Structure formats: structure tokens, C-alpha cells
Coordinates of C-alpha atoms and ligand atoms in Angstrom, one line a residue:
M1 CA 0.0 0.5 -0.3
T2 CA 1.1 3.6 -0.6
R3 CA 2.2 5.4 2.5
G4 CA 0.7 8.2 3.6
L5 CA 2.5 11.7 3.6
F6 CA 1.8 14.6 5.8
I7 CA 2.6 17.8 4.3
S8 CA 2.1 21.6 6.3
F9 CA 1.9 25.0 5.0
E10 CA 3.3 28.2 7.1
G11 CA 3.6 31.3 7.0
I12 CA 2.7 34.6 8.5
D13 CA -0.5 36.1 7.4
G14 CA -0.5 37.4 4.1
A15 CA 2.4 35.5 2.6
G16 CA -0.3 33.6 0.1
K17 CA 0.1 30.0 1.1
S18 CA -3.6 29.4 0.7
T19 CA -3.5 30.3 -3.0
H20 CA -0.3 27.4 -3.4
L21 CA -2.5 24.5 -1.4
A22 CA -4.9 23.9 -4.6
L23 CA -1.9 23.8 -6.9
V24 CA -0.6 21.1 -4.5
A25 CA -3.8 19.3 -4.3
Q26 CA -4.3 18.9 -7.9
L27 CA -0.4 18.0 -8.4
F28 CA -1.1 14.8 -5.9
R29 CA -4.3 14.1 -7.7
E30 CA -3.0 14.0 -11.3
A31 CA 0.2 11.6 -10.1
G32 CA -3.5 9.5 -8.7
R33 CA -3.1 9.8 -4.8
A34 CA -6.2 10.4 -2.9
V35 CA -5.6 14.2 -1.2
V36 CA -7.4 15.5 2.1
L37 CA -7.3 19.0 2.3
S38 CA -7.8 20.7 6.2
R39 CA -6.6 23.2 7.9
E40 CA -5.5 24.6 11.5
P41 CA -6.9 25.5 13.8
G42 CA -10.0 23.4 12.8
G43 CA -10.2 20.5 10.0
T44 CA -13.3 19.1 12.7
P45 CA -16.7 20.3 13.9
L46 CA -15.4 20.3 17.3
A47 CA -12.2 21.8 16.5
E48 CA -13.6 24.5 14.1
K49 CA -15.5 26.1 17.0
L50 CA -12.2 26.2 18.8
R51 CA -10.6 28.3 16.0
D52 CA -13.4 30.5 16.0
L53 CA -13.1 31.2 19.9
A54 CA -8.9 31.5 19.3
L55 CA -9.3 33.8 16.4
H56 CA -12.0 36.2 17.6
E57 CA -11.7 36.1 21.5
P58 CA -9.1 38.1 23.3
M59 CA -7.5 35.4 26.1
D60 CA -4.7 34.6 28.3
A61 CA -1.5 33.2 26.0
L62 CA -1.7 29.9 27.6
T63 CA -5.3 29.4 27.0
E64 CA -4.8 30.6 23.4
A65 CA -2.0 27.4 23.3
L66 CA -4.2 24.9 25.0
L67 CA -7.2 26.1 22.4
M68 CA -5.0 25.5 19.5
F69 CA -3.2 21.8 21.0
A70 CA -7.1 21.0 21.7
A71 CA -8.1 21.8 18.2
R72 CA -5.0 20.0 16.8
R73 CA -5.8 16.9 19.2
E74 CA -9.5 16.9 17.7
H75 CA -7.7 17.4 14.4
L76 CA -5.3 14.3 14.5
V77 CA -7.4 11.6 16.0
Q78 CA -10.9 12.0 13.8
V79 CA -8.9 13.4 10.7
I80 CA -5.5 13.0 10.1
E81 CA -4.0 9.9 11.6
P82 CA -7.1 7.9 9.8
A83 CA -6.0 9.3 6.4
L84 CA -2.5 8.6 6.7
A85 CA -3.2 4.9 8.0
R86 CA -5.4 4.7 4.5
G87 CA -2.5 6.0 2.5
D88 CA -4.0 9.5 1.6
V89 CA -2.1 12.6 1.2
V90 CA -2.8 15.1 4.0
L91 CA -2.5 18.9 2.8
C92 CA -2.9 20.7 6.2
D93 CA -3.4 24.8 6.2
R94 CA -0.8 25.5 9.1
F95 CA 0.2 22.7 11.9
T96 CA 2.3 23.1 15.0
D97 CA 4.9 25.3 13.7
A98 CA 2.3 28.0 13.7
T99 CA 1.8 27.4 17.4
F100 CA 5.3 27.9 18.3
A101 CA 5.9 30.9 15.4
Y102 CA 2.7 33.0 16.9
Q103 CA 1.9 31.7 20.6
G104 CA 5.7 31.7 21.2
G105 CA 7.7 33.7 19.0
G106 CA 4.6 36.2 18.6
R107 CA 3.1 36.2 21.7
G108 CA 6.7 35.3 23.6
F109 CA 4.9 32.2 25.5
D110 CA 7.4 29.8 26.5
W111 CA 8.6 27.4 24.2
Q112 CA 9.4 24.7 26.5
V113 CA 6.0 24.1 27.9
L114 CA 5.0 24.5 23.7
G115 CA 7.1 21.3 23.4
Q116 CA 5.3 19.9 26.2
L117 CA 2.1 20.1 24.8
E118 CA 3.7 19.0 21.1
R119 CA 4.9 15.9 22.6
M120 CA 1.6 15.1 24.7
V121 CA -0.7 16.0 21.9
Q122 CA 1.3 14.4 18.6
A123 CA 2.4 11.2 20.8
L124 CA 2.2 7.8 18.7
P125 CA 1.6 4.6 19.7
G126 CA 5.3 3.5 20.7
G127 CA 6.3 7.3 21.6
A128 CA 7.2 8.4 18.7
L129 CA 6.1 12.1 17.7
R130 CA 3.5 12.5 14.7
Q131 CA 5.1 15.5 12.7
P132 CA 4.5 16.6 9.1
D133 CA 7.0 14.9 6.6
L134 CA 7.5 18.1 5.2
T135 CA 6.9 21.4 6.2
V136 CA 6.4 24.2 3.0
W137 CA 7.7 27.5 4.9
F138 CA 6.4 30.4 2.8
D139 CA 8.6 32.8 4.1
L140 CA 7.9 36.5 3.7
E141 CA 8.9 40.4 5.3
P142 CA 6.3 41.3 7.3
H143 CA 5.9 44.7 5.4
I144 CA 5.2 43.1 2.2
A145 CA 2.6 41.1 3.7
A146 CA 1.0 44.1 5.6
Q147 CA 0.6 45.4 2.1
R148 CA -1.1 42.5 0.6
L149 CA -3.3 42.0 3.7
A150 CA -4.5 45.6 3.4
T151 CA -6.4 45.1 0.4
A152 CA -7.8 41.9 1.9
R153 CA -10.6 41.4 4.1
V154 CA -11.8 42.1 7.7
P155 CA -8.5 41.4 9.8
D156 CA -9.0 38.8 12.8
K157 CA -7.4 38.8 15.9
F158 CA -4.1 37.6 14.3
E159 CA -4.2 39.7 11.3
S160 CA -4.8 42.9 13.0
Q161 CA -1.2 42.6 14.6
S162 CA 1.7 45.0 14.6
A163 CA 4.6 44.7 12.2
D164 CA 6.6 43.6 15.2
F165 CA 4.7 40.9 16.1
F166 CA 5.0 39.4 12.7
T167 CA 8.7 39.9 13.0
A168 CA 8.3 37.9 15.9
V169 CA 6.3 35.0 14.3
R170 CA 8.8 35.0 11.5
A171 CA 11.9 34.7 14.1
G172 CA 9.6 32.0 15.2
Y173 CA 9.5 29.9 11.8
A174 CA 12.9 30.7 11.8
R175 CA 13.7 28.8 15.0
R176 CA 11.5 26.0 14.5
M177 CA 13.2 25.4 10.9
A178 CA 16.8 25.8 12.6
E179 CA 15.8 23.2 15.1
M180 CA 14.3 21.1 12.3
P181 CA 16.1 21.6 9.2
R182 CA 14.9 18.1 7.4
R183 CA 11.4 18.9 7.2
F184 CA 11.6 22.2 6.2
A185 CA 11.6 23.4 2.8
R186 CA 11.8 27.4 2.5
I187 CA 9.9 29.2 0.0
D188 CA 10.7 33.0 -1.3
A189 CA 7.2 34.5 -0.7
A190 CA 8.7 37.9 -1.7
Q191 CA 8.8 36.4 -5.3
P192 CA 5.8 37.3 -8.1
V193 CA 3.0 34.7 -7.6
Q194 CA 4.1 32.9 -11.0
A195 CA 7.2 32.0 -9.5
V196 CA 6.5 30.8 -6.0
A197 CA 4.4 28.9 -7.9
D198 CA 7.2 27.2 -9.8
D199 CA 9.0 26.8 -6.3
V200 CA 6.3 24.8 -5.0
V201 CA 5.8 22.8 -8.4
R202 CA 9.5 21.7 -8.4
L203 CA 9.4 20.7 -4.8
I204 CA 6.6 18.5 -5.3
Q205 CA 8.0 17.1 -8.1
A206 CA 10.8 16.2 -6.4
L207 CA 9.1 14.7 -3.8
L208 CA 6.8 12.5 -6.4
S209 CA 10.2 11.3 -7.6
G210 CA 11.4 10.4 -4.1
A211 CA 14.3 13.0 -4.0
V212 CA 12.8 14.6 -0.8
A213 CA 11.7 13.6 2.3
Ligands
TYD301 P1 -5.3 31.5 8.5 O1 -4.4 30.0 8.7 O2 -4.3 32.7 7.9 O3 -6.1 31.1 7.9 P2 -7.3 32.3 6.8 O4 -6.5 32.3 5.6 O5 -8.5 31.7 6.6 O6 -7.3 33.3 7.8 O7 -5.8 31.6 9.8 C1 -5.3 31.4 11.0 C2 -4.6 32.1 12.1 O8 -4.3 31.4 13.3 C3 -3.8 32.9 11.5 O9 -3.8 34.2 12.2 C4 -2.5 32.3 12.8 C5 -3.5 31.9 14.0 N1 -3.1 30.2 14.4 C6 -2.1 30.5 15.5 O10 -2.0 31.3 15.8 N2 -1.5 29.4 16.0 C7 -1.5 28.1 15.9 O11 -1.5 27.1 16.3 C8 -2.5 28.2 14.4 C9 -2.5 26.8 13.6 C10 -2.7 29.4 13.7

């Protein structure tokens, strides 16, 4: 049976990652793979309720981190693990790196405590940790992301944060990548959208041909 594949997509708000998710889904489908598209926080009815709270209600930093991980646990148990067991490709718009980047980097919440929660929530039978096989990080200067967001929709709790917040979020992603370089691929999201798409296509083709992960 084909091995399941778990890919997460990350970046600060306005980096454009969601635009490229559909393209990646199409590439895998063309290669004959069953694809599950999902997002965090969210991906199950309960986790979507937790998303609504986390994105719109002001709250204590630990409460916020716990909600992210509570939603993640539901998502893992109900959606991600069953899909991987079937051999599907799971494409997830954000995963745990977002918690380290936003709650850890952006909010300044304790990195070690996030690590403890990660180990609790993502533990697999036998003790290994569930992590994405590949994390595609759309990296972009916060001021460019802010310009892109300014013309978009009404901002949620995170999107309305300052440039300093997003500088710290970006540093959080960089720290995660430095800690786990093998599963990260950084894409320069400041390029024109077609050049970003070309990079994404090259990355997924390398993955399909067995050259990555
Ligand atoms: P986002 O993924 O940007 O979705 P949309 O494109 O629909 O706005 O929104 C999710 C927001 O939640 C984003 O601002 C980052 C934040 N977030 C965290 O703070 N911590 C997390 O663990 C996750 C998964 C997301």
C-alpha cells in the first residue's frame, strides 16, 4: 500500500500560502493520490468551533496555546491519522509550527511548555511524535505581507497585529526550521506569484520522484 504523506503549509498572514494549496492538491491528484485538504486550527466540527474562539476572543496566552493544541488533538485523531493510515496525502494549512511561531514567537509564550504540549498531543503509540513529512514555509518580510493584507478582508485577531508581532512570528518559524531543518522547505514568498508557484511545483515533483523526505 502507498505510504501516507503529511505536508503542512506555513507562513505569516499575507504570505500567500493558501493560494498554492490548491495547486499542490492538483499535482498529487494528477499523480493518482487521494488528497485530504484541511486546516488548523480546525478540520473537524469541534476544532472549527475552537478556531472561532481562538481567532476572535481575547484570551490569556496559555489558554490560547491550549485551545490550539486541543483543536490539533481532535484534528489528528479524527482526520489526520485515519487519512495517513489509508495512505492518503494530507495537506494541512498550518500545523504545530504555527503555534511555535505565533504563540511562542509572536506572543512570547514559553517555547519549552509548547514543546511539552506538542509531545503530549502528537505522541504516537510506541512514543514517536507525529510531525509533517514536509513543511513548506512561505517566508516573507512582514511589511510586504501587510501591504497584501491591507487590500484583503476584515482582519481577525492575529491579522490585526503589529509589524513587530509578525517579525517575531517570522523569527519563530526560523527557529523551528533551525531546530528541525530536514522536514522544512523555505520558499521565498516575496517573488511574483508565478515564481512562487514554480518553486512549489519543483518541490512537489522532487517529492513525488523520491528526492525529498
Ligand atoms: P489562516 O491560516 O491565516 O487562515 P485564513 O487564511 O482563513 O485567515 O488563519 C489562522 C490564524 O490562526 C493565523 O493568524 C495564525 C493563527 N494560528 C495561531 O496563532 N496558532 C496556531 O497554532 C495556528 C494553527 C494558527
